[in-house]
Coordinates of C-alpha atoms in Angstrom, one line a residue:
X1025 CA -28.4 23.6 56.0
X1026 CA -29.8 24.1 59.4
X1027 CA -29.9 20.7 61.0
X1028 CA -32.2 21.5 63.9
X1029 CA -34.9 22.8 61.6
X1030 CA -34.5 20.2 58.8
X1031 CA -34.0 17.2 61.1
X1032 CA -35.8 17.3 64.4
X1033 CA -34.3 14.1 65.8
X1034 CA -31.3 14.6 68.0
X1035 CA -29.8 11.2 67.0
X1036 CA -29.6 12.4 63.4
X1037 CA -27.9 15.7 64.2
X1038 CA -25.6 13.9 66.6
X1039 CA -24.5 11.3 64.0
X1040 CA -23.9 14.1 61.4
X1041 CA -21.8 16.2 63.7
X1042 CA -19.7 13.2 64.6
X1043 CA -19.4 12.2 60.9
X1044 CA -18.2 15.5 59.6
X1045 CA -15.5 15.9 62.3
X1046 CA -14.0 12.4 61.7
X1047 CA -10.7 12.2 59.8
X1048 CA -10.6 8.6 58.8
X1049 CA -12.8 7.3 55.9
X1050 CA -13.5 4.0 57.7
X1051 CA -14.8 5.8 60.8
X1052 CA -16.9 8.1 58.5
X1053 CA -18.4 5.2 56.7
X1054 CA -19.4 3.6 60.0
X1055 CA -21.2 6.7 61.2
X1056 CA -23.0 7.1 57.8
X1057 CA -24.0 3.4 58.0
X1058 CA -25.6 4.2 61.4
X1059 CA -27.3 7.2 59.9
X1060 CA -28.8 5.2 56.9
X1061 CA -30.2 2.7 59.5
X1062 CA -31.9 5.3 61.7
X1063 CA -32.9 7.9 59.0
X1064 CA -32.5 6.8 55.3
X1065 CA -33.9 10.1 54.0
X1066 CA -31.4 12.1 56.0
X1067 CA -28.6 10.0 54.7
X1068 CA -29.7 10.6 51.1
X1069 CA -29.9 14.3 51.7
X1070 CA -26.4 14.5 53.2
X1071 CA -24.8 12.3 50.6
X1072 CA -26.5 14.4 47.8
X1073 CA -23.9 17.0 48.8
X1074 CA -20.4 16.0 47.9
X1075 CA -18.7 14.7 51.1
X1076 CA -15.5 16.6 50.2
X1077 CA -17.5 19.8 50.8
X1078 CA -18.4 19.1 54.4
X1079 CA -16.5 16.0 55.7
X1080 CA -13.0 16.1 57.1
X1081 CA -12.4 12.5 56.0
X1082 CA -12.9 13.4 52.3
X1083 CA -11.5 16.9 52.2
X1084 CA -8.1 17.1 50.3
X1085 CA -5.1 17.5 52.5
X1086 CA -3.5 21.0 52.0
X1087 CA 0.0 19.3 52.0
X1088 CA -1.0 17.1 49.1
X1089 CA -2.1 20.1 47.1
X1090 CA 1.3 21.7 47.9
X1091 CA 3.2 18.5 46.9
X1092 CA 1.3 18.3 43.6
X1093 CA 2.0 21.9 42.9
X1094 CA 5.7 21.4 43.5
X1095 CA 5.8 18.3 41.4
X1096 CA 4.0 20.1 38.5
X1097 CA 6.5 23.0 38.8
X1098 CA 9.5 20.7 38.8
X1099 CA 8.1 18.7 35.8
X1100 CA 7.7 21.9 33.9
X1101 CA 11.2 23.0 34.8
X1102 CA 12.7 19.7 33.6
X1103 CA 10.6 19.8 30.4
X1104 CA 11.7 23.4 29.7
X1105 CA 15.4 22.6 30.4
X1106 CA 15.2 19.4 28.4
X1107 CA 13.7 21.3 25.4
X1108 CA 16.5 23.9 25.8
X1109 CA 19.2 21.2 26.0
X1110 CA 17.8 19.4 22.9
X1111 CA 18.1 22.6 21.0
X1112 CA 21.8 23.1 21.7
X1113 CA 24.1 22.7 18.7
X1114 CA 27.2 21.8 20.8
X1115 CA 28.2 18.5 22.4
X1116 CA 28.9 20.2 25.7
X1117 CA 26.8 21.9 28.3
X1118 CA 26.4 25.7 28.0
X1119 CA 28.7 26.2 31.1
X1120 CA 31.4 23.9 29.7
X1121 CA 31.2 25.5 26.3
X1122 CA 31.7 29.0 27.7
X1123 CA 34.5 27.9 30.0
X1124 CA 36.5 26.2 27.3
X1125 CA 36.0 29.0 24.8
X1126 CA 37.5 31.4 27.3
X1127 CA 40.4 29.0 28.1
X1128 CA 40.9 28.4 24.4
X1129 CA 41.2 32.1 23.7
X1130 CA 43.8 32.3 26.4
X1131 CA 45.7 29.4 25.0
X1132 CA 46.2 31.0 21.6
X1133 CA 49.1 33.0 23.1
X1134 CA 50.9 29.9 24.3
X1135 CA 53.9 28.2 22.6
X1136 CA 53.8 24.5 22.2
X1137 CA 56.9 22.3 22.0
X1138 CA 56.3 18.6 21.4
X1139 CA 58.6 16.3 23.4
X1140 CA 57.0 13.2 21.9
X1141 CA 53.6 12.1 20.7
X1142 CA 52.2 12.0 24.2
X1143 CA 54.1 14.7 25.9
X1144 CA 54.2 18.4 25.3
X1145 CA 55.9 21.4 26.9
X1146 CA 53.6 24.4 26.8
X1147 CA 55.0 27.8 27.6
X1148 CA 52.5 30.4 28.8
X1149 CA 55.0 33.1 29.9
X1150 CA 54.5 32.4 33.6
X1151 CA 53.9 28.9 34.9
X1152 CA 54.7 26.6 32.0
X1153 CA 52.9 23.4 31.6
X1154 CA 54.1 19.8 30.9
X1155 CA 51.2 18.0 29.4
X1156 CA 50.6 14.3 28.9
X1157 CA 47.3 13.9 26.9
X1158 CA 47.4 10.1 27.2
X1159 CA 47.3 10.2 31.0
X1160 CA 45.3 13.5 31.0
X1161 CA 47.8 15.2 33.3
X1162 CA 49.4 18.6 33.4
X1163 CA 51.7 20.3 35.7
X1164 CA 49.1 23.0 36.4
X1165 CA 46.7 20.2 37.7
X1166 CA 43.6 21.8 36.3
X1167 CA 42.8 18.7 34.2
X1168 CA 42.9 16.4 37.2
X1169 CA 40.8 18.7 39.3
X1170 CA 38.3 20.1 36.7
X1171 CA 38.2 17.0 34.5
X1172 CA 38.3 19.2 31.5
X1173 CA 41.2 20.5 29.3
X1174 CA 43.2 23.3 30.8
X1175 CA 44.6 26.1 28.6
X1176 CA 47.9 24.2 28.2
X1177 CA 46.0 21.1 27.0
X1178 CA 43.9 23.1 24.5
X1179 CA 47.0 24.6 23.0
X1180 CA 48.7 21.2 22.7
X1181 CA 45.6 19.5 21.3
X1182 CA 45.2 22.3 18.8
X1183 CA 48.8 21.9 17.7
X1184 CA 48.5 18.2 17.2
X1185 CA 45.0 18.4 15.7
X1186 CA 43.3 16.3 18.3
X1187 CA 39.7 16.9 19.3
X1188 CA 39.5 18.4 22.8
X1189 CA 36.0 17.0 23.3
X1190 CA 37.5 13.6 23.9
X1191 CA 39.4 15.0 26.9
X1192 CA 36.2 16.4 28.6
X1193 CA 34.5 14.4 31.3
X1194 CA 31.2 12.8 30.4
X1195 CA 29.6 15.1 33.0
X1196 CA 30.3 18.1 30.9
X1197 CA 28.6 16.7 27.9
X1198 CA 25.1 17.5 26.6
X1199 CA 24.1 13.8 26.7
X1200 CA 24.9 13.6 30.4
X1201 CA 22.7 16.7 31.1
X1202 CA 19.8 15.2 29.1
X1203 CA 20.0 11.8 30.8
X1204 CA 20.3 13.3 34.2
X1205 CA 17.2 15.4 33.7
X1206 CA 15.3 12.5 32.2
X1207 CA 16.1 10.3 35.2
X1208 CA 14.9 12.9 37.7
X1209 CA 11.8 13.5 35.6
X1210 CA 11.0 9.8 35.6
X1211 CA 11.3 9.7 39.4
X1212 CA 8.6 12.3 39.7
X1213 CA 6.1 9.8 38.3
X1214 CA 6.5 7.6 41.4
X1215 CA 5.8 10.4 43.8
X1216 CA 2.9 9.6 46.1
X1217 CA 0.6 12.7 45.8
X1218 CA -3.0 13.7 45.9
X1219 CA -5.4 10.8 46.2
X1220 CA -2.7 8.2 46.7
X1221 CA -1.6 10.0 49.9
X1222 CA -5.1 10.4 51.1
X1223 CA -5.9 6.7 50.5
X1224 CA -2.8 5.6 52.3
X1225 CA -3.7 7.7 55.3
X1226 CA -7.0 5.8 55.8

């Protein structure tokens, strides 16, 4: 639209130029109120075109578009990971399952000598372990550091037919992974994005 040809009055073009450069909605509305006072037809013509197409005050902020994209991407990631986790047939996370399977295979070569119900000597041919399942301690200290059964513990638990899953930290379990992703996913709902950010800026 050529303003000088369409609207001959300088006050109309002046108000319009001021209005489209303004960044606050309140200031924009003041300018448009002045325009409707001096030239109602011009006001109607301008407002017939969506203000977001020509007014800085109503144009979406690029950063809000980026934030919404990031939020959508993270939500999709959480949804995909949650779907994958729900499909697991084990009680542990994939990493913990793989780790314990490797340690369990290693422990099949160990010799277990019960000292009493809650203490076992486990010989691995190198650095033997003295395991106490009740206190979840072993001389190798892997249990205390990793919060999951070491190879000595797996050998002893297998010998006394006790489930090793009970000796794994909650953080290695599938339920912990699901709850953690759900909590983060729920927090995304409270993100201030898009129109809410634009509204708070005015």
